């Protein structure tokens, strides 16, 4: 199995480096007959792209996506869809320092130890720039989902910046689009702006927690035991750069509950089962219940900081490094649309899997 | 791709239901020439098996594993290894209630909605009994690792029961084997015994946090971008019954750190790089650093409790259910050897992958 | 990817050796709700099992198949189906000669060179006994196909024994079940009986050509470019022991045709397109046309013969070997139900794949 | 599993249509540290590209391959290698006839029936143009093999054109490069030139048989039971456009042999086992013996011919079609480098698999 690929039937292989000529996603298994064009994908890339405000890296990339195959007369043909994004702002820069020194917290040292060589320009393959390809593929997944699962909405939000969480009582989904942090709590957003300005000016960075919620999917998606919906979402989110933890529903906090507290009681609604709570995050036994699917993931602080840190060179000499350059003080901000894209890809993949392996054999209640 | 299979080169497919005649693991891709026999596997199954003390289910299963193929003259032959465990204590019982009612927190309802029918006896395929097959496969993985990665140790422990965590200052690896909770803190273990007795007697249950640490693996394992070591560990742990969250290194807490705090500084030791800390949990960019690999996962409380909970029947009638029977008040206890088994399988798989795709091309420092 | 597995959504992993305790097939991805029991599978195994007449090996195996998982109350549950066949006639025998000497034409030498050790009892994993597991899995596939593709028939036949082919003008499908060779030409069957008796008595063996035809499948199955229906059938048949060539439709003879001769003209019938001929074997561009799918494969002569052949021992000493024992003078005979089983598995797998990736987006003509 | 991908560890996903902006191959799993550049790949593409003599299509494509990722400072980095070939000669043409009518022998009708729509320009995805991507990937595989398996040579040849075979007694490997047919028999080549000129002028086409031989690979490659080397080669060759049959060693002719004739006797040479013959085509039990690996495949005649053929339109009306345009009178000619490319990819993939799953556990003789 190739390891730059994810998905079972809707399979996405991303390729490309931060400072190579281009990067992209080869998407195989996209259903035919789906209306899609470059503009439909560009919409999502524009939300992720850097340099849009003072809180993200100042690298200027148009992130213009081209569809090179698999779409004809405005519709997918069922053949592989190649999505390519050319890199344009590969600012000429002296890379000699990071070619020799390993930046702490970055993958420099492990790529070298694994492969014996590495593309050190901007982190090469390990750069968060790879996530642009995910967002493009996620855009394609959304176009398919819009046709196959029309009631679905996927909503990402930042719910914690550094130690500062949102107030759930002030959660307002409308607010998310109104601030640069995808923050559903207007007051927290204002607080974060000030907080992050301070960090940014001192060359410091901070972590974040992102929450992605999918609403409107049917019960029955997920493929136990090793393709459970929560397993696949955990893998999808953990594969994003800098992610260190993933939670479904109550997540780590579920450990502190009793069985009585944790049980989501079931009632009968007009259209089928309804639940009294959602500790499970919409997934039981690895299969969707029809409730909101709730995933959270923690993004560590950007490792590129102005504080000098101790490190070594390729020949084993101890030294010190300061990572200058155009970096995100809170890389979690740009992880929001990436998390949404991964959610879209996983849900579509499982919809197709279910359709293939189970068809319409599922059970109706009531 | 089949969805009861995990692994890329060391591939484990588990099969079987809680109350069927047998369950097991079909392991394909096991390297040849490895000394192994049933006793070597049984050792691990004995650690997981139920009914060993008052804190786990009183179902009595010898969990005797048989090797049906792939081993000849005491050595693996490179062909598929079939590991079978017969179910013996399928206590005759009246299943009519759970055949009709969906137990909250269990997969009853979603299996029915997905597949249209379900083996309701003891949870069928969704029972934690499936994890016996994982432990058998993990035993095989350990036998291979003992030969291919001799310095490796894998150590699972429970670090939190319900809301009660261990005191890291009292962490003593030797203590883990001395109490029924795999608890590395003797004082916490004593406290948990009393706490759990109370819960058990009232028919209540509670969650837990398990930590699995691997020590002695080399730098360089892991296959970015979608087969990162942390991604694979997250999927492996999330696939275990009742798991709701997974953390690598600092996990969710990484969100609250600054870049300066989070950076694990690098120094030069006599045998290669050494690190000043391990916030990363031994993984950078999805590749092992050579430090301890640290994974934690949260297990929700057992859903089988004596407190009546609201639910519905297959025909949509609202009702109430009390789940009697032989259950674990803290199913997290038996998840410890399962977490170890999953760690063993993932590490072996990545060792083989690295050997295949990279060989000895990796880089030496110093 | 594991290499004892075939199929994408209906995935079959076979396991077991000729003289181990058991062998079987782990089938993952079987749709739920399908009526099946052991008797339904046994029917197919009985057709393949050895010792039924003087033309096949005299090893006596009941080949009784047990369903260990995945079926509840007479229906598949959508979970893995474990099919186990115990070996009973592991006649105690002195294996010291074949433990040391490599039999020409057998896999003895290559298994040793690859794995460093081999289960030499009866060929171990490389024995044709493995095909019993395929037939069991094929029986399950047929049960599913009977429900999902009700008009389908799969018909295997031997069309050439040694140099002696059938006369197509005498082809009678009814005849196939009336002779021990699955021969559709009664006159050829009589001729083969005499021919094979002569070979058998002199300890000689001979090859054969098998043809498997599937009738009644819809247009549209097959997954270009690398999962074409013909590609998958070629792989399926070539994976059977002793197969050296595979043909679709006109096969190798297509090379000698002109474009005019080869083109299967298309007409409009009452229910859709009809074709004037079937040089293509029912597959265009890797996708079924709705015509009969026609596959042929050549089986080499059994390598176990009484004529002494030159060989070497494990330590490199030149020597000679005569392979005694209970062998098939024309192993092609027992390959017929195996070819049918592989056809069933491939067609079902592609039906599920099509259902998953394409759904009902296919085009209607007229 | 995606179905535009082949390979297990060296995984090639091809993408692109005949008349889209570009096509290419996404190669994942390429080992790191391998010296390669665009010129090294272009060499192989130049051998396949059309328009080089009067016997192949007059479409003029430079087939210039670009490496967009995975190579840094002239070496592979272990990350995905994106190989892109832009289409330049998409001659503006009226496609209205083939948009409506299905060309017999082409995939027009089945793509429509499967997907509901098709890119009809030049055959879209089903065009033999796709094979340019395979040749590019094969070039990369050869670069890796040159380092990992230095003694290997892969030699493709056309051994039959239409009904006219070569004379094996005149086989001269040096001759292959001297004629436009990759023919190892100078006299046959001269004959074919005249024969094909006649066919070409009358708008007719003819089939061919291609033979690909690999020499210098070690014993032990191949992954039984479902990843046998012959199985994988059969699938690889059958996936090439217009291929209808595949043979290993004696192929279909093996059916006519007796066991005594077919057995390749084994002797001891100075460097290990040697064989008295090679009926098996270098593969026993799906594993390489160390002899030459011999694969042949039959290519049907090009379906695009000037003879009018009966067909139907999308709305089911019967009609007639003449396929004008720039076509190959014997498309088998350009299949020779494609067969070589597939052989290279399969051998590399199995070398990596063997290295991963078996390592150095294989057995030495003598």
Short mmCIF file of C-alpha atoms in Angstrom, two decimals, chain A residues 25-360:
data_model
loop_
_atom_site.label_atom_id
_atom_site.label_comp_id
_atom_site.label_asym_id
_atom_site.label_seq_id
_atom_site.Cartn_x
_atom_site.Cartn_y
_atom_site.Cartn_z
CA UNK A 25 -3.59 15.54 -5.39
CA UNK A 26 -4.29 12.56 -7.60
CA UNK A 27 -7.84 11.51 -6.78
CA UNK A 28 -8.92 8.08 -7.89
CA UNK A 29 -12.37 6.62 -7.45
CA UNK A 30 -14.35 9.83 -7.78
CA UNK A 31 -17.89 8.93 -8.88
CA UNK A 32 -18.83 9.97 -12.43
CA UNK A 33 -21.33 12.57 -13.48
CA UNK A 34 -20.59 15.09 -10.74
CA UNK A 35 -20.64 18.74 -11.75
CA UNK A 36 -17.38 20.40 -10.76
CA UNK A 37 -14.94 22.98 -12.10
CA UNK A 38 -11.83 24.79 -10.94
CA UNK A 39 -13.81 27.61 -9.39
CA UNK A 40 -15.69 25.18 -7.17
CA UNK A 41 -12.39 23.95 -5.76
CA UNK A 42 -10.72 27.35 -5.65
CA UNK A 43 -13.31 28.56 -3.19
CA UNK A 44 -11.97 26.21 -0.55
CA UNK A 45 -8.32 26.89 -1.34
CA UNK A 46 -8.87 30.58 -0.94
CA UNK A 47 -10.03 29.99 2.63
CA UNK A 48 -6.81 28.16 3.48
CA UNK A 49 -4.28 30.18 1.59
CA UNK A 50 -1.62 32.08 3.45
CA UNK A 51 -1.05 35.79 3.68
CA UNK A 52 -4.64 36.83 4.12
CA UNK A 53 -4.17 38.65 7.36
CA UNK A 54 -1.42 39.49 9.83
CA UNK A 55 -1.93 36.25 11.76
CA UNK A 56 -0.71 33.87 9.06
CA UNK A 57 2.53 33.50 7.14
CA UNK A 58 3.23 36.28 4.70
CA UNK A 59 4.20 33.88 1.94
CA UNK A 60 2.09 34.96 -1.03
CA UNK A 61 0.72 32.04 -2.99
CA UNK A 62 -2.29 32.32 -5.26
CA UNK A 63 -2.84 28.59 -4.70
CA UNK A 64 -4.58 28.40 -8.06
CA UNK A 65 -5.77 24.86 -8.65
CA UNK A 66 -5.91 23.31 -12.10
CA UNK A 67 -7.88 20.19 -13.03
CA UNK A 68 -5.69 18.23 -15.43
CA UNK A 69 -7.78 15.12 -15.89
CA UNK A 70 -10.96 13.30 -15.01
CA UNK A 71 -13.41 16.10 -15.77
CA UNK A 72 -15.02 16.52 -19.19
CA UNK A 73 -17.71 18.99 -20.20
CA UNK A 74 -17.97 20.12 -16.58
CA UNK A 75 -18.57 16.69 -15.11
CA UNK A 76 -16.40 14.02 -13.55
CA UNK A 77 -15.93 10.99 -15.80
CA UNK A 78 -15.08 8.36 -13.18
CA UNK A 79 -11.39 8.45 -14.17
CA UNK A 80 -8.58 9.87 -12.00
CA UNK A 81 -8.82 13.57 -11.25
CA UNK A 82 -5.46 15.30 -11.16
CA UNK A 83 -5.45 18.54 -9.18
CA UNK A 84 -2.31 20.64 -9.54
CA UNK A 85 -1.25 23.79 -7.71
CA UNK A 86 1.86 25.52 -8.93
CA UNK A 87 4.21 27.04 -6.40
CA UNK A 88 4.96 30.60 -7.32
CA UNK A 89 6.43 32.32 -4.27
CA UNK A 90 9.50 30.19 -3.80
CA UNK A 91 11.35 33.25 -2.51
CA UNK A 92 15.01 33.00 -3.30
CA UNK A 93 16.64 32.53 0.03
CA UNK A 94 19.76 31.23 1.58
CA UNK A 95 18.98 27.75 2.81
CA UNK A 96 22.50 26.91 3.88
CA UNK A 97 21.73 27.15 7.60
CA UNK A 98 18.76 24.82 7.65
CA UNK A 99 20.47 22.51 5.17
CA UNK A 100 23.05 21.85 7.86
CA UNK A 101 21.18 22.32 11.13
CA UNK A 102 18.12 20.39 12.24
CA UNK A 103 15.33 22.66 13.51
CA UNK A 104 13.92 21.35 16.81
CA UNK A 105 10.27 20.34 16.57
CA UNK A 106 10.53 20.03 12.80
CA UNK A 107 10.88 16.86 10.78
CA UNK A 108 14.34 17.85 9.50
CA UNK A 109 16.22 15.34 11.57
CA UNK A 110 13.86 12.41 11.10
CA UNK A 111 13.59 12.85 7.33
CA UNK A 112 17.36 12.80 7.18
CA UNK A 113 17.60 9.77 9.43
CA UNK A 114 14.95 7.91 7.47
CA UNK A 115 15.81 8.77 3.89
CA UNK A 116 19.45 9.82 3.99
CA UNK A 117 18.68 13.08 2.25
CA UNK A 118 15.94 15.71 2.38
CA UNK A 119 14.60 18.63 0.45
CA UNK A 120 15.37 21.24 3.10
CA UNK A 121 13.79 24.15 1.24
CA UNK A 122 10.91 25.24 3.44
CA UNK A 123 10.59 21.81 4.96
CA UNK A 124 10.16 20.04 1.63
CA UNK A 125 7.52 17.37 1.81
CA UNK A 126 6.97 17.85 5.55
CA UNK A 127 5.82 21.43 5.08
CA UNK A 128 2.24 22.36 5.95
CA UNK A 129 2.08 23.50 2.35
CA UNK A 130 1.12 19.89 1.53
CA UNK A 131 -2.26 20.60 3.08
CA UNK A 132 -3.22 22.74 0.10
CA UNK A 133 -3.52 19.50 -1.84
CA UNK A 134 -5.82 18.10 0.83
CA UNK A 135 -8.05 21.13 0.61
CA UNK A 136 -8.29 20.74 -3.16
CA UNK A 137 -9.23 17.07 -2.82
CA UNK A 138 -11.66 17.98 -0.05
CA UNK A 139 -13.29 20.46 -2.40
CA UNK A 140 -13.85 17.67 -4.89
CA UNK A 141 -15.25 15.46 -2.13
CA UNK A 142 -17.67 18.21 -1.17
CA UNK A 143 -18.88 18.52 -4.74
CA UNK A 144 -19.66 14.80 -4.73
CA UNK A 145 -21.25 14.95 -1.30
CA UNK A 146 -23.45 17.85 -2.38
CA UNK A 147 -25.00 15.48 -4.88
CA UNK A 148 -24.95 12.21 -2.93
CA UNK A 149 -25.64 13.45 0.61
CA UNK A 150 -27.36 16.78 0.05
CA UNK A 151 -28.23 17.64 3.64
CA UNK A 152 -24.68 17.42 4.91
CA UNK A 153 -22.85 20.37 6.41
CA UNK A 154 -19.26 20.33 7.65
CA UNK A 155 -18.26 23.07 10.05
CA UNK A 156 -14.75 23.60 11.39
CA UNK A 157 -13.89 25.99 14.17
CA UNK A 158 -11.02 26.85 16.47
CA UNK A 159 -12.19 26.27 20.02
CA UNK A 160 -8.96 26.92 21.91
CA UNK A 161 -5.89 29.06 21.23
CA UNK A 162 -3.01 28.33 23.53
CA UNK A 163 -4.52 27.96 26.97
CA UNK A 164 -7.54 30.10 26.09
CA UNK A 165 -10.71 28.21 25.19
CA UNK A 166 -14.02 29.50 23.96
CA UNK A 167 -17.08 29.84 26.13
CA UNK A 168 -19.52 27.21 24.81
CA UNK A 169 -22.41 29.35 26.00
CA UNK A 170 -21.38 32.00 23.49
CA UNK A 171 -20.99 29.55 20.59
CA UNK A 172 -22.41 31.10 17.43
CA UNK A 173 -21.80 29.28 14.15
CA UNK A 174 -22.39 32.51 12.22
CA UNK A 175 -19.49 34.13 14.02
CA UNK A 176 -16.95 31.68 12.59
CA UNK A 177 -16.69 33.44 9.24
CA UNK A 178 -16.44 36.89 10.81
CA UNK A 179 -13.01 36.67 12.40
CA UNK A 180 -9.61 35.48 11.20
CA UNK A 181 -9.54 32.61 13.70
CA UNK A 182 -12.65 30.62 12.69
CA UNK A 183 -13.71 31.31 16.26
CA UNK A 184 -17.41 30.78 17.11
CA UNK A 185 -17.15 33.03 20.17
CA UNK A 186 -16.82 36.70 19.28
CA UNK A 187 -15.42 37.66 22.65
CA UNK A 188 -12.78 34.94 22.53
CA UNK A 189 -11.85 36.05 19.01
CA UNK A 190 -11.18 39.57 20.23
CA UNK A 191 -9.14 38.24 23.11
CA UNK A 192 -7.13 35.96 20.82
CA UNK A 193 -6.33 38.78 18.41
CA UNK A 194 -4.63 40.70 21.14
CA UNK A 195 -2.96 37.61 22.57
CA UNK A 196 -1.62 36.47 19.21
CA UNK A 197 -0.36 39.92 18.31
CA UNK A 198 1.79 39.80 21.38
CA UNK A 199 3.16 36.38 20.54
CA UNK A 200 3.75 37.28 16.91
CA UNK A 201 5.73 40.39 17.76
CA UNK A 202 8.00 38.44 20.06
CA UNK A 203 8.58 35.73 17.45
CA UNK A 204 6.72 33.24 19.60
CA UNK A 205 4.03 30.75 18.59
CA UNK A 206 1.21 28.86 20.25
CA UNK A 207 -0.93 25.75 19.80
CA UNK A 208 -4.65 25.37 19.25
CA UNK A 209 -7.61 23.01 19.34
CA UNK A 210 -9.79 22.64 16.26
CA UNK A 211 -13.27 21.12 16.23
CA UNK A 212 -14.92 19.79 13.11
CA UNK A 213 -18.60 18.91 13.17
CA UNK A 214 -20.52 17.12 10.45
CA UNK A 215 -24.27 17.41 10.53
CA UNK A 216 -26.84 15.69 8.38
CA UNK A 217 -25.20 12.40 7.63
CA UNK A 218 -27.25 9.21 7.87
CA UNK A 219 -26.85 6.44 10.41
CA UNK A 220 -24.83 3.47 9.21
CA UNK A 221 -21.55 4.88 7.89
CA UNK A 222 -18.31 3.33 9.13
CA UNK A 223 -16.72 -0.06 8.56
CA UNK A 224 -15.82 -1.97 11.71
CA UNK A 225 -13.51 -3.25 13.04
CA UNK A 226 -10.50 -1.58 11.43
CA UNK A 227 -12.29 0.92 9.25
CA UNK A 228 -14.50 2.35 11.97
CA UNK A 229 -15.60 5.89 11.25
CA UNK A 230 -13.87 7.19 14.38
CA UNK A 231 -10.69 5.27 13.53
CA UNK A 232 -10.59 6.78 10.08
CA UNK A 233 -11.28 10.29 11.36
CA UNK A 234 -8.58 9.91 13.99
CA UNK A 235 -6.09 8.84 11.35
CA UNK A 236 -7.17 11.60 8.99
CA UNK A 237 -6.74 14.32 11.59
CA UNK A 238 -3.56 12.91 13.10
CA UNK A 239 -1.99 12.91 9.64
CA UNK A 240 -2.26 16.71 9.50
CA UNK A 241 0.98 18.50 10.29
CA UNK A 242 1.58 19.27 13.97
CA UNK A 243 -1.44 17.41 15.29
CA UNK A 244 -0.75 15.63 18.60
CA UNK A 245 -4.16 14.50 19.82
CA UNK A 246 -7.57 13.57 18.45
CA UNK A 247 -10.88 13.27 20.25
CA UNK A 248 -14.28 11.94 19.23
CA UNK A 249 -17.26 13.30 21.18
CA UNK A 250 -16.24 13.66 24.79
CA UNK A 251 -12.74 12.44 23.90
CA UNK A 252 -10.20 12.24 26.71
CA UNK A 253 -12.81 13.52 29.15
CA UNK A 254 -14.82 10.32 28.65
CA UNK A 255 -12.32 8.60 30.92
CA UNK A 256 -13.62 10.56 33.89
CA UNK A 257 -17.28 9.71 33.38
CA UNK A 258 -19.38 6.94 34.86
CA UNK A 259 -21.41 4.65 32.68
CA UNK A 260 -24.61 6.34 33.74
CA UNK A 261 -23.29 9.77 32.80
CA UNK A 262 -21.86 8.60 29.50
CA UNK A 263 -24.84 6.68 28.11
CA UNK A 264 -26.63 8.63 25.40
CA UNK A 265 -30.25 7.64 25.96
CA UNK A 266 -32.31 6.83 22.88
CA UNK A 267 -35.79 8.06 22.10
CA UNK A 268 -38.06 7.83 19.10
CA UNK A 269 -38.46 10.95 16.99
CA UNK A 270 -40.72 11.51 14.02
CA UNK A 271 -38.02 10.45 11.53
CA UNK A 272 -36.28 7.77 13.55
CA UNK A 273 -34.17 7.49 16.67
CA UNK A 274 -33.10 10.61 18.53
CA UNK A 275 -30.66 10.83 21.39
CA UNK A 276 -30.78 12.64 24.71
CA UNK A 277 -27.13 13.64 24.51
CA UNK A 278 -24.09 13.11 22.32
CA UNK A 279 -21.18 12.03 24.48
CA UNK A 280 -20.34 9.52 21.75
CA UNK A 281 -19.75 12.20 19.14
CA UNK A 282 -22.21 10.60 16.77
CA UNK A 283 -20.42 7.26 16.49
CA UNK A 284 -21.22 3.94 18.20
CA UNK A 285 -19.17 0.84 17.49
CA UNK A 286 -17.44 2.75 14.72
CA UNK A 287 -20.69 3.47 12.87
CA UNK A 288 -22.50 6.79 12.58
CA UNK A 289 -25.67 7.18 14.64
CA UNK A 290 -27.11 9.98 12.56
CA UNK A 291 -26.28 12.57 15.22
CA UNK A 292 -23.62 15.25 14.71
CA UNK A 293 -20.19 13.71 14.22
CA UNK A 294 -17.82 15.67 16.45
CA UNK A 295 -14.02 15.51 16.14
CA UNK A 296 -11.44 17.67 17.85
CA UNK A 297 -7.71 17.78 17.36
CA UNK A 298 -4.85 19.57 19.05
CA UNK A 299 -2.25 21.37 16.95
CA UNK A 300 1.10 21.98 18.59
CA UNK A 301 2.69 25.45 18.36
CA UNK A 302 4.63 26.24 15.20
CA UNK A 303 8.19 25.09 15.72
CA UNK A 304 9.63 28.02 13.79
CA UNK A 305 10.31 30.64 16.46
CA UNK A 306 12.74 33.45 17.11
CA UNK A 307 13.87 32.11 20.48
CA UNK A 308 17.27 30.43 20.03
CA UNK A 309 17.05 26.69 20.61
CA UNK A 310 19.86 24.13 21.01
CA UNK A 311 20.34 21.67 18.20
CA UNK A 312 22.97 19.76 16.21
CA UNK A 313 24.27 19.73 12.67
CA UNK A 314 24.40 16.87 10.24
CA UNK A 315 27.90 16.02 11.33
CA UNK A 316 26.85 15.92 14.97
CA UNK A 317 28.13 19.26 16.16
CA UNK A 318 26.06 20.93 18.86
CA UNK A 319 24.90 24.41 17.98
CA UNK A 320 21.97 26.79 18.24
CA UNK A 321 19.29 27.87 15.81
CA UNK A 322 16.79 30.69 15.37
CA UNK A 323 14.17 30.04 12.72
CA UNK A 324 13.60 33.24 10.81
CA UNK A 325 11.29 33.52 7.88
CA UNK A 326 7.60 33.83 7.15
CA UNK A 327 5.79 31.69 9.64
CA UNK A 328 2.42 31.31 11.27
CA UNK A 329 2.32 32.29 14.94
CA UNK A 330 -0.59 29.87 15.34
CA UNK A 331 -0.53 27.30 12.56
CA UNK A 332 -3.78 25.95 13.96
CA UNK A 333 -5.63 28.75 12.21
CA UNK A 334 -4.92 27.34 8.80
CA UNK A 335 -5.64 23.82 10.03
CA UNK A 336 -9.37 24.54 10.22
CA UNK A 337 -10.13 24.21 6.50
CA UNK A 338 -7.75 21.26 6.37
CA UNK A 339 -9.71 19.47 9.07
CA UNK A 340 -12.90 20.17 7.15
CA UNK A 341 -11.37 18.77 3.98
CA UNK A 342 -10.30 15.58 5.73
CA UNK A 343 -13.78 15.18 7.19
CA UNK A 344 -15.30 15.54 3.72
CA UNK A 345 -12.95 12.96 2.21
CA UNK A 346 -13.54 10.43 4.98
CA UNK A 347 -17.32 10.79 4.90
CA UNK A 348 -17.48 10.44 1.13
CA UNK A 349 -15.18 7.43 1.22
CA UNK A 350 -17.40 5.74 3.77
CA UNK A 351 -20.55 6.59 1.88
CA UNK A 352 -19.10 4.85 -1.18
CA UNK A 353 -17.87 1.90 0.87
CA UNK A 354 -21.26 1.47 2.47
CA UNK A 355 -22.98 1.69 -0.90
CA UNK A 356 -20.62 -0.96 -2.27
CA UNK A 357 -20.50 -3.44 0.57
CA UNK A 358 -23.93 -3.06 2.08
CA UNK A 359 -26.11 -1.43 -0.54
CA UNK A 360 -29.63 -0.98 0.77
#
